């Protein structure tokens, strides 16, 4: 049976308004309204056009209701700067990710959730120290934040939205924490986003994240989590230049701006020196393009899932059709890992040979 | 001038002596540090004199800004930028000192000496922080003490040495090499060229993590 809520989701996932969709499939806007309210059911020809236009297989529109991701449950980093279309795209991708995650979790047991309860901790610096202690991280830099989050039960997915305004978002779905990262950012930017979202998950679990203060708290948390005070004090030069910072930032895999901010926060930089460095970072264009960018992080859990599925002889088309979406849809939320791990068809040996090398897991 | 007749103060007694002049070490050291930062912001594409010039200029500005709240004012006299206290009894100028600067038993002068060997000469040139030579005014108003904030960047020791000293003798080619009093401030350590491999964990650091997943039965 045609499910109107799936049409709404598909349309939002593509960032389209009803009017835009109506125009694209050449029907009256009232008809789209009708399809989405359940008043009308699209005929075979319209359905085919909806499928093509929205890039979802026809079968997608006949599934059960999917769990919605609403604006109130998700915390966006820069909600105010996003357009409604961008928000819908991100939330739509989130809903598809939840759906895909259910499919994965029916087949695999992912790490149990192990996040400390820090809802009553109002100092972000203390919260970052507490979670570091809870996870036994000491003052060590975090080599791969996505892997760390996954090992503690956070489900991490990628967003593929080519918009500077969309950084990341996170949410609790029942007892499972989710983080969505826009991977079209620099590796350092994306890592900071992941730490920022962990801050929201820990600090703002039951309260609706409240605007600027919550964002500032999550930023401070991220800064302290990635660059623990003691570690920074131990390694920072006593006299700071930009060239030194470009090399130093590799210790914590953070952006030049984030490191400079942190050095000022731990009072290793005077106000005057900090301002000077900020200006230099801007004039040399390092805010727009991170110097000596680190390799991007991606999901280890999903890489292992795809490796196991491949061992079972599943192709990416098998997986996609079981989930009820196009393969590219899964790839976009799985850090592009499915495309490199699973072959298109069962006997496609050539692609298999090249994909193993890129999938070496951290042991 | 005989070095033994120079009054030298270091550590707590230097702080005490500065207080008698209505000064503290912190504002002067901060100004010196600003100068060092300004020099560090220069690249090889800047003119060769720029790091020293920028350091000197920024230190002068720093001294004036940091002492403004205590009533010190700027005064340009005899082609030198001075900072003068509210009563006009003390005037401070900024100058580069040689490697003797900031050493308790040293006898610094305001111009780096050139070594006999070429390599040394080149190095000495690079060490030059501030414009060479300093011309003290032929006469100062009665009742005014003139002091020089001498600064030397020592790459070998990795420190910026600072002293506030009262010049009494002008050597040849505008070199101040005699002092009646030297107040030696604590040196500011710096890392000349940070070597990331030597500062601890190499990158990317931290332990590898295994995300454990199991098949469901």
XYZ file of C-alpha atoms in Angstrom:
580
model
C 0.000 0.000 0.000
C 1.244 3.491 -0.873
C 2.554 5.195 2.264
C 2.113 9.006 2.167
C 4.634 9.592 4.995
C 7.359 8.015 2.890
C 6.643 10.457 0.088
C 6.949 13.344 2.555
C 10.263 11.949 3.773
C 11.629 11.419 0.256
C 10.653 14.942 -0.785
C 12.251 16.487 2.279
C 15.343 14.345 1.871
C 15.874 16.073 -1.483
C 15.209 19.486 -0.019
C 12.204 20.094 -2.277
C 9.033 22.034 -1.549
C 5.676 20.596 -2.617
C 5.521 23.170 -5.381
C 8.961 22.216 -6.664
C 8.076 18.536 -6.629
C 4.760 19.135 -8.405
C 6.550 21.011 -11.127
C 9.253 18.347 -11.458
C 6.762 15.509 -11.947
C 4.367 17.656 -13.914
C 1.288 17.483 -11.704
C -0.754 20.107 -9.930
C 0.454 21.151 -6.484
C -2.932 20.075 -5.081
C -2.171 16.552 -6.245
C 1.110 16.458 -4.312
C -0.809 17.753 -1.307
C -3.278 14.955 -1.817
C -0.617 12.254 -2.146
C 1.049 13.434 1.045
C -2.170 13.614 3.035
C -3.335 10.221 1.815
C -6.283 11.717 -0.034
C -5.031 10.562 -3.444
C -2.824 7.693 -4.493
C -0.458 8.348 -7.373
C -1.060 6.279 -10.498
C 1.675 4.023 -11.949
C 2.998 6.696 -14.282
C 3.157 9.412 -11.624
C 4.717 6.971 -9.180
C 7.411 6.185 -11.712
C 8.117 9.887 -12.159
C 8.189 10.453 -8.373
C 10.622 7.570 -8.040
C 12.927 8.971 -10.705
C 12.714 12.533 -9.506
C 13.220 11.749 -5.823
C 15.828 9.038 -6.491
C 14.059 6.439 -4.386
C 12.973 3.051 -5.763
C 9.207 2.653 -6.192
C 9.205 -0.015 -3.484
C 10.367 2.631 -0.992
C 6.947 4.282 -1.133
C 5.187 1.102 -0.036
C 7.041 0.429 3.224
C 5.936 0.967 6.801
C 6.126 4.336 8.506
C 9.697 5.333 9.206
C 10.776 6.892 12.454
C 10.826 10.603 12.027
C 13.631 12.847 13.039
C 12.069 16.073 14.138
C 13.681 19.431 14.632
C 12.993 19.283 18.347
C 14.870 16.032 18.932
C 17.900 16.871 16.840
C 20.395 19.508 17.848
C 21.931 21.376 14.988
C 25.122 23.262 15.308
C 24.066 26.240 13.280
C 20.328 25.867 13.028
C 19.765 29.582 12.665
C 21.938 29.808 9.570
C 20.275 26.879 7.794
C 17.444 27.187 5.342
C 14.322 25.049 5.804
C 15.349 23.027 2.776
C 18.792 22.279 4.173
C 17.271 21.333 7.525
C 14.835 18.983 5.838
C 17.598 17.377 3.818
C 19.654 16.755 6.940
C 16.690 15.447 8.958
C 15.579 13.303 6.012
C 19.023 11.781 5.764
C 18.860 11.195 9.510
C 15.589 9.285 9.130
C 17.069 7.087 6.397
C 20.086 6.470 8.637
C 17.830 5.361 11.520
C 16.084 3.008 9.146
C 19.369 1.604 7.849
C 20.685 1.322 11.409
C 17.677 -0.826 12.370
C 18.458 -3.083 9.449
C 22.106 -3.362 10.574
C 21.228 -3.954 14.217
C 18.893 -6.807 13.340
C 21.949 -8.576 11.928
C 24.819 -7.312 14.072
C 25.402 -6.478 17.687
C 27.033 -3.071 17.930
C 28.947 -1.912 21.031
C 26.740 -1.153 24.050
C 26.193 2.484 24.959
C 28.676 3.678 27.550
C 28.206 7.398 28.052
C 28.492 8.870 31.544
C 25.515 10.803 32.907
C 26.625 14.413 32.811
C 23.265 16.128 32.577
C 23.914 18.021 35.805
C 27.410 19.070 34.884
C 27.226 22.657 33.752
C 30.944 23.297 33.268
C 31.943 22.000 29.812
C 35.610 21.785 30.767
C 34.742 19.577 33.769
C 32.400 17.483 31.625
C 35.163 16.846 29.093
C 37.524 15.825 31.895
C 34.826 13.532 33.325
C 34.172 11.725 30.058
C 37.907 11.367 29.476
C 38.219 9.801 32.907
C 35.183 7.579 32.348
C 36.733 6.263 29.156
C 40.257 6.058 30.584
C 41.727 8.458 28.047
C 43.948 10.386 30.424
C 45.622 13.265 28.641
C 46.193 11.267 25.460
C 45.236 12.854 22.182
C 42.293 11.147 20.472
C 43.616 9.504 17.349
C 40.280 8.725 15.744
C 37.206 10.291 17.284
C 34.680 8.420 15.140
C 36.164 5.095 16.249
C 36.168 6.232 19.864
C 32.496 7.234 19.717
C 31.537 3.998 18.001
C 33.411 1.899 20.549
C 31.302 3.586 23.255
C 28.030 2.850 21.517
C 27.413 6.065 19.583
C 26.102 5.381 16.067
C 27.946 7.668 13.685
C 26.726 8.395 10.160
C 27.775 10.801 7.470
C 25.710 13.546 5.926
C 26.411 14.426 2.385
C 25.083 17.915 1.993
C 27.081 20.392 0.044
C 26.269 23.407 2.165
C 28.593 25.258 4.496
C 25.697 25.857 6.890
C 25.189 22.166 7.612
C 27.880 20.939 9.983
C 26.494 18.127 12.019
C 23.665 17.124 14.302
C 22.998 14.602 16.997
C 20.119 13.036 18.882
C 19.062 10.347 21.274
C 16.662 7.799 19.797
C 15.335 6.047 22.860
C 18.566 4.915 24.544
C 20.802 5.063 21.485
C 22.878 8.179 20.740
C 23.325 9.180 17.091
C 25.783 11.593 15.522
C 25.581 12.798 11.921
C 28.611 14.474 10.421
C 28.825 16.432 7.219
C 31.908 14.920 5.649
C 32.302 17.662 3.107
C 34.274 19.623 5.673
C 37.952 19.394 6.484
C 38.936 16.397 8.606
C 39.764 18.735 11.488
C 36.456 20.573 11.179
C 34.558 17.296 11.114
C 36.381 16.007 14.193
C 35.518 19.154 16.076
C 31.884 18.726 14.983
C 31.882 15.160 16.315
C 33.249 16.323 19.680
C 30.719 19.171 19.703
C 27.856 16.739 19.108
C 29.106 14.471 21.882
C 28.879 17.549 24.094
C 25.203 17.973 23.182
C 24.498 14.284 23.763
C 26.051 14.418 27.223
C 25.134 17.874 28.437
C 21.733 18.466 26.849
C 20.180 15.041 26.851
C 16.705 15.805 28.052
C 16.521 19.522 27.794
C 15.831 20.883 24.358
C 19.140 22.441 23.364
C 18.718 26.104 23.988
C 20.326 28.291 21.411
C 23.539 30.134 21.713
C 24.418 29.110 25.259
C 24.082 25.413 24.466
C 26.220 25.872 21.355
C 28.898 27.718 23.315
C 28.902 24.939 25.916
C 29.249 22.262 23.245
C 32.113 24.210 21.641
C 33.936 24.553 24.943
C 33.371 20.855 25.596
C 34.756 19.908 22.179
C 37.799 22.104 22.640
C 38.597 20.601 26.045
C 37.886 17.037 24.913
C 40.183 17.213 21.894
C 42.874 19.296 23.562
C 43.052 18.422 27.256
C 44.544 21.210 29.276
C 47.512 19.283 30.639
C 48.473 17.969 27.242
C 48.317 21.442 25.736
C 50.376 22.943 28.534
C 52.949 20.190 28.130
C 53.402 20.499 24.395
C 52.680 24.079 23.511
C 55.655 26.255 22.686
C 56.280 29.031 25.130
C 56.508 31.375 22.257
C 53.841 30.844 19.682
C 54.084 31.450 15.954
C 51.688 30.352 13.252
C 54.281 28.099 11.632
C 54.744 26.261 14.917
C 50.995 25.884 15.366
C 50.634 24.336 11.919
C 52.982 21.569 13.005
C 51.698 21.396 16.559
C 48.054 20.916 15.569
C 48.892 17.442 14.280
C 49.307 16.208 17.844
C 45.583 16.689 18.518
C 44.373 16.661 14.904
C 42.568 19.956 15.274
C 42.253 23.003 13.078
C 44.665 25.884 13.356
C 41.855 28.112 14.624
C 40.739 25.585 17.234
C 44.281 25.185 18.571
C 44.851 28.923 18.712
C 41.555 29.371 20.546
C 42.528 26.658 23.022
C 45.957 28.151 23.704
C 44.251 31.403 24.555
C 41.691 29.611 26.719
C 44.417 27.963 28.792
C 46.132 31.362 29.015
C 49.200 30.429 27.028
C 48.420 33.333 24.724
C 47.832 36.887 25.833
C 44.762 38.639 24.449
C 47.034 40.711 22.313
C 48.953 37.763 20.904
C 45.744 35.793 20.315
C 44.189 38.609 18.327
C 47.314 38.938 16.235
C 47.343 35.229 15.410
C 43.620 35.268 14.561
C 44.187 38.077 12.098
C 47.137 36.226 10.577
C 45.065 33.028 10.254
C 42.383 34.971 8.410
C 44.662 36.938 6.126
C 46.495 33.792 5.068
C 43.189 32.146 4.200
C 43.481 29.324 6.765
C 39.892 29.719 7.920
C 38.655 28.792 4.484
C 41.239 26.164 3.718
C 42.875 24.199 6.515
C 46.661 23.960 6.058
C 48.153 20.448 6.024
C 44.773 18.797 6.393
C 44.655 15.431 8.147
C 43.165 12.296 6.568
C 39.407 12.044 7.040
C 37.898 9.767 9.629
C 35.194 7.283 8.854
C 33.164 4.571 10.518
C 34.921 1.399 11.635
C 31.659 -0.283 12.653
C 30.162 0.154 9.191
C 33.380 -0.970 7.500
C 33.214 -4.181 9.514
C 29.517 -4.629 8.780
C 30.147 -4.331 5.049
C 33.109 -6.711 5.269
C 30.889 -9.279 7.004
C 28.102 -8.777 4.465
C 30.549 -9.298 1.653
C 31.720 -12.520 3.237
C 28.063 -13.568 3.111
C 28.122 -12.903 -0.621
C 25.839 -9.881 -0.524
C 26.207 -7.179 -3.161
C 25.481 -3.505 -2.616
C 22.340 -3.901 -4.661
C 21.204 -6.711 -2.362
C 21.698 -4.538 0.690
C 20.078 -1.516 -0.924
C 17.030 -3.430 -2.049
C 16.581 -4.985 1.393
C 16.727 -1.536 2.963
C 14.491 -0.217 0.190
C 16.662 2.610 -1.104
C 19.197 3.175 -3.863
C 22.793 2.091 -3.129
C 23.981 5.708 -3.320
C 21.618 6.592 -0.493
C 23.370 4.154 1.858
C 26.763 5.182 0.624
C 26.070 8.806 1.467
C 25.316 8.020 5.086
C 27.997 5.342 5.426
C 31.051 7.518 4.658
C 31.153 6.111 1.124
C 32.200 2.774 2.556
C 29.604 0.562 0.884
C 30.723 1.507 -2.572
C 34.289 0.371 -1.870
C 33.423 -2.720 0.184
C 30.591 -4.342 -1.702
C 30.494 -5.195 -5.368
C 27.671 -4.270 -7.680
C 26.915 -7.810 -8.724
C 27.702 -11.204 -7.235
C 30.515 -12.221 -9.581
C 32.362 -8.930 -9.810
C 35.821 -10.069 -8.786
C 37.872 -7.205 -10.190
C 36.345 -4.576 -7.946
C 36.732 -6.881 -4.983
C 40.499 -7.008 -5.351
C 40.928 -3.272 -5.189
C 38.531 -2.705 -2.351
C 40.236 -4.827 0.284
C 43.283 -2.626 0.511
C 41.233 0.408 1.471
C 39.335 -1.428 4.137
C 42.089 -2.517 6.474
C 40.703 -2.361 9.966
C 42.463 -1.097 13.013
C 43.263 -4.042 15.216
C 84.235 52.577 32.670
C 85.249 50.023 35.202
C 82.710 47.177 35.302
C 83.070 46.814 39.054
C 81.530 50.205 39.656
C 78.315 49.223 37.944
C 75.395 48.613 40.290
C 73.748 45.389 39.157
C 70.483 44.052 40.584
C 68.817 40.729 39.756
C 65.829 38.699 40.981
C 63.899 40.145 43.937
C 66.252 43.066 44.362
C 65.730 43.965 40.700
C 61.998 43.964 41.340
C 62.579 46.199 44.348
C 64.745 48.582 42.356
C 62.124 48.784 39.583
C 59.528 49.659 42.211
C 61.674 52.591 43.332
C 61.493 53.837 39.741
C 57.729 53.358 39.735
C 57.982 50.304 37.476
C 57.160 46.631 37.487
C 58.881 43.866 35.550
C 55.698 42.476 33.981
C 54.774 45.399 31.669
C 58.350 45.639 30.402
C 58.653 41.891 29.804
C 55.281 41.821 28.081
C 56.442 44.582 25.753
C 59.622 42.632 24.978
C 57.540 39.517 24.308
C 55.311 41.488 21.939
C 58.399 42.492 20.057
C 59.530 38.915 19.763
C 56.110 37.884 18.481
C 56.212 40.653 15.893
C 59.599 39.406 14.681
C 58.242 35.861 14.522
C 55.357 36.971 12.332
C 57.798 37.940 9.586
C 58.598 35.506 6.787
C 61.659 35.207 4.528
C 59.708 37.285 2.030
C 59.827 40.285 4.313
C 62.793 42.633 3.920
C 65.710 41.409 5.976
C 65.602 44.344 8.339
C 61.910 43.850 9.038
C 62.006 41.306 11.892
C 64.317 43.537 13.918
C 62.456 46.683 13.005
C 59.088 45.154 13.780
C 60.338 43.829 17.112
C 61.758 47.187 18.088
C 58.695 49.119 16.959
C 56.284 46.775 18.709
C 58.322 46.813 21.923
C 58.332 50.624 21.980
C 54.578 50.606 21.446
C 54.192 47.935 24.146
C 56.167 49.919 26.716
C 54.069 53.002 26.022
C 50.756 51.136 26.147
C 51.623 49.094 29.200
C 52.771 52.106 31.203
C 50.054 54.498 30.044
C 47.772 53.651 32.942
C 50.521 54.741 35.360
C 50.751 58.104 33.686
C 53.759 57.499 31.420
C 53.682 59.342 28.119
C 55.386 59.138 24.790
C 58.013 61.673 23.853
C 59.918 61.873 20.605
C 63.162 63.628 21.187
C 66.568 63.428 19.573
C 65.203 61.109 16.924
C 64.396 58.497 19.555
C 61.012 57.322 20.821
C 61.016 57.773 24.583
C 58.511 56.862 27.222
C 58.552 59.358 30.075
C 56.944 59.131 33.501
C 54.355 61.608 34.746
C 56.861 63.844 36.527
C 59.281 63.783 33.635
C 62.060 62.442 35.848
C 62.570 59.107 34.042
C 62.753 58.421 30.313
C 63.015 54.972 28.748
C 64.109 54.056 25.221
C 64.315 50.604 23.669
C 67.482 49.204 22.138
C 69.021 45.963 21.066
C 71.830 44.667 23.187
C 74.608 42.243 22.410
C 74.965 38.747 23.835
C 76.178 40.173 27.171
C 72.718 41.601 27.737
C 70.912 40.186 30.750
C 73.985 38.466 32.170
C 74.770 39.479 35.698
C 78.500 39.671 35.169
C 78.300 40.835 31.570
C 79.157 44.200 30.116
C 76.671 44.688 27.317
C 76.679 47.252 24.600
C 73.970 48.408 22.258
C 75.413 46.874 19.156
C 76.266 43.315 18.293
C 79.931 42.670 17.757
C 80.860 41.089 14.484
C 82.837 37.898 14.786
C 86.056 37.415 12.839
C 84.696 34.527 10.806
C 82.191 34.866 8.042
C 79.790 32.364 9.566
C 79.804 34.219 12.817
C 79.284 37.479 11.032
C 76.250 36.128 9.250
C 74.838 34.730 12.449
C 75.417 37.974 14.264
C 73.548 39.726 11.501
C 70.577 37.442 11.898
C 70.582 37.945 15.618
C 70.308 41.656 15.197
C 66.958 42.495 16.677
C 66.800 46.218 16.516
C 68.273 48.925 14.330
C 71.954 49.167 14.878
C 73.378 51.901 16.959
C 71.590 54.341 19.134
C 72.259 58.033 19.441
C 71.619 59.355 22.894
C 70.681 62.995 23.005
C 73.675 65.200 23.627
C 71.962 66.712 26.608
C 68.953 65.804 28.676
C 66.808 68.177 30.683
C 68.088 68.566 34.223
C 66.534 66.119 36.666
C 65.768 63.522 34.013
C 67.305 60.043 34.157
C 67.559 58.232 30.845
C 67.335 54.466 30.785
C 67.573 51.911 28.013
C 65.485 48.781 27.854
C 68.114 46.472 26.419
C 66.844 43.344 24.713
C 68.798 40.447 23.311
C 67.375 37.398 21.590
C 69.655 34.452 22.300
C 68.913 31.637 19.873
C 71.462 29.304 21.411
C 69.997 29.553 24.892
C 66.447 29.913 23.556
C 65.682 32.966 25.630
C 64.964 36.634 25.354
C 67.145 38.525 27.846
C 65.990 41.906 29.060
C 67.535 44.552 31.258
C 66.763 48.125 32.109
C 70.062 49.940 32.264
C 71.340 53.453 32.735
C 73.854 54.424 30.069
C 76.809 56.615 30.935
C 79.294 56.049 28.187
C 79.082 56.268 24.447
C 81.736 54.305 22.590
C 82.762 54.759 18.992
C 80.175 54.613 16.187
C 77.239 55.371 18.466
C 77.745 52.394 20.696
C 76.624 52.636 24.276
C 79.026 50.533 26.286
C 79.157 52.006 29.745
C 76.542 51.783 32.454
C 76.120 53.133 35.917
C 73.375 50.728 36.788
C 71.851 47.561 35.347
C 68.518 46.089 36.451
C 68.310 42.557 35.088
C 64.858 41.130 34.459
C 63.998 37.441 34.282
C 64.719 36.025 30.833
C 61.770 34.975 28.655
C 62.282 31.443 27.315
C 61.197 30.664 23.778
C 61.382 27.760 21.378
C 63.285 28.918 18.373
C 62.117 26.261 16.008
C 59.750 23.760 17.443
C 60.637 20.239 16.488
C 57.461 18.247 16.708
C 59.269 14.930 17.020
C 60.965 16.171 20.163
C 57.933 17.471 22.002
C 56.397 14.129 22.802
C 53.888 11.999 20.984
C 54.293 11.934 17.253
C 51.192 12.341 15.211
C 48.577 11.165 14.964
C 48.802 10.010 18.507
C 46.717 8.188 21.032
C 45.787 4.529 21.089
C 44.088 2.703 18.238
C 40.560 1.647 19.011
C 38.807 -1.535 18.039
C 35.070 -1.206 17.550
C 33.778 -4.621 18.418
C 30.815 -5.898 16.462
C 29.269 -9.362 16.576
C 26.905 -11.190 14.309
C 23.560 -11.917 15.807
C 22.626 -15.579 15.915
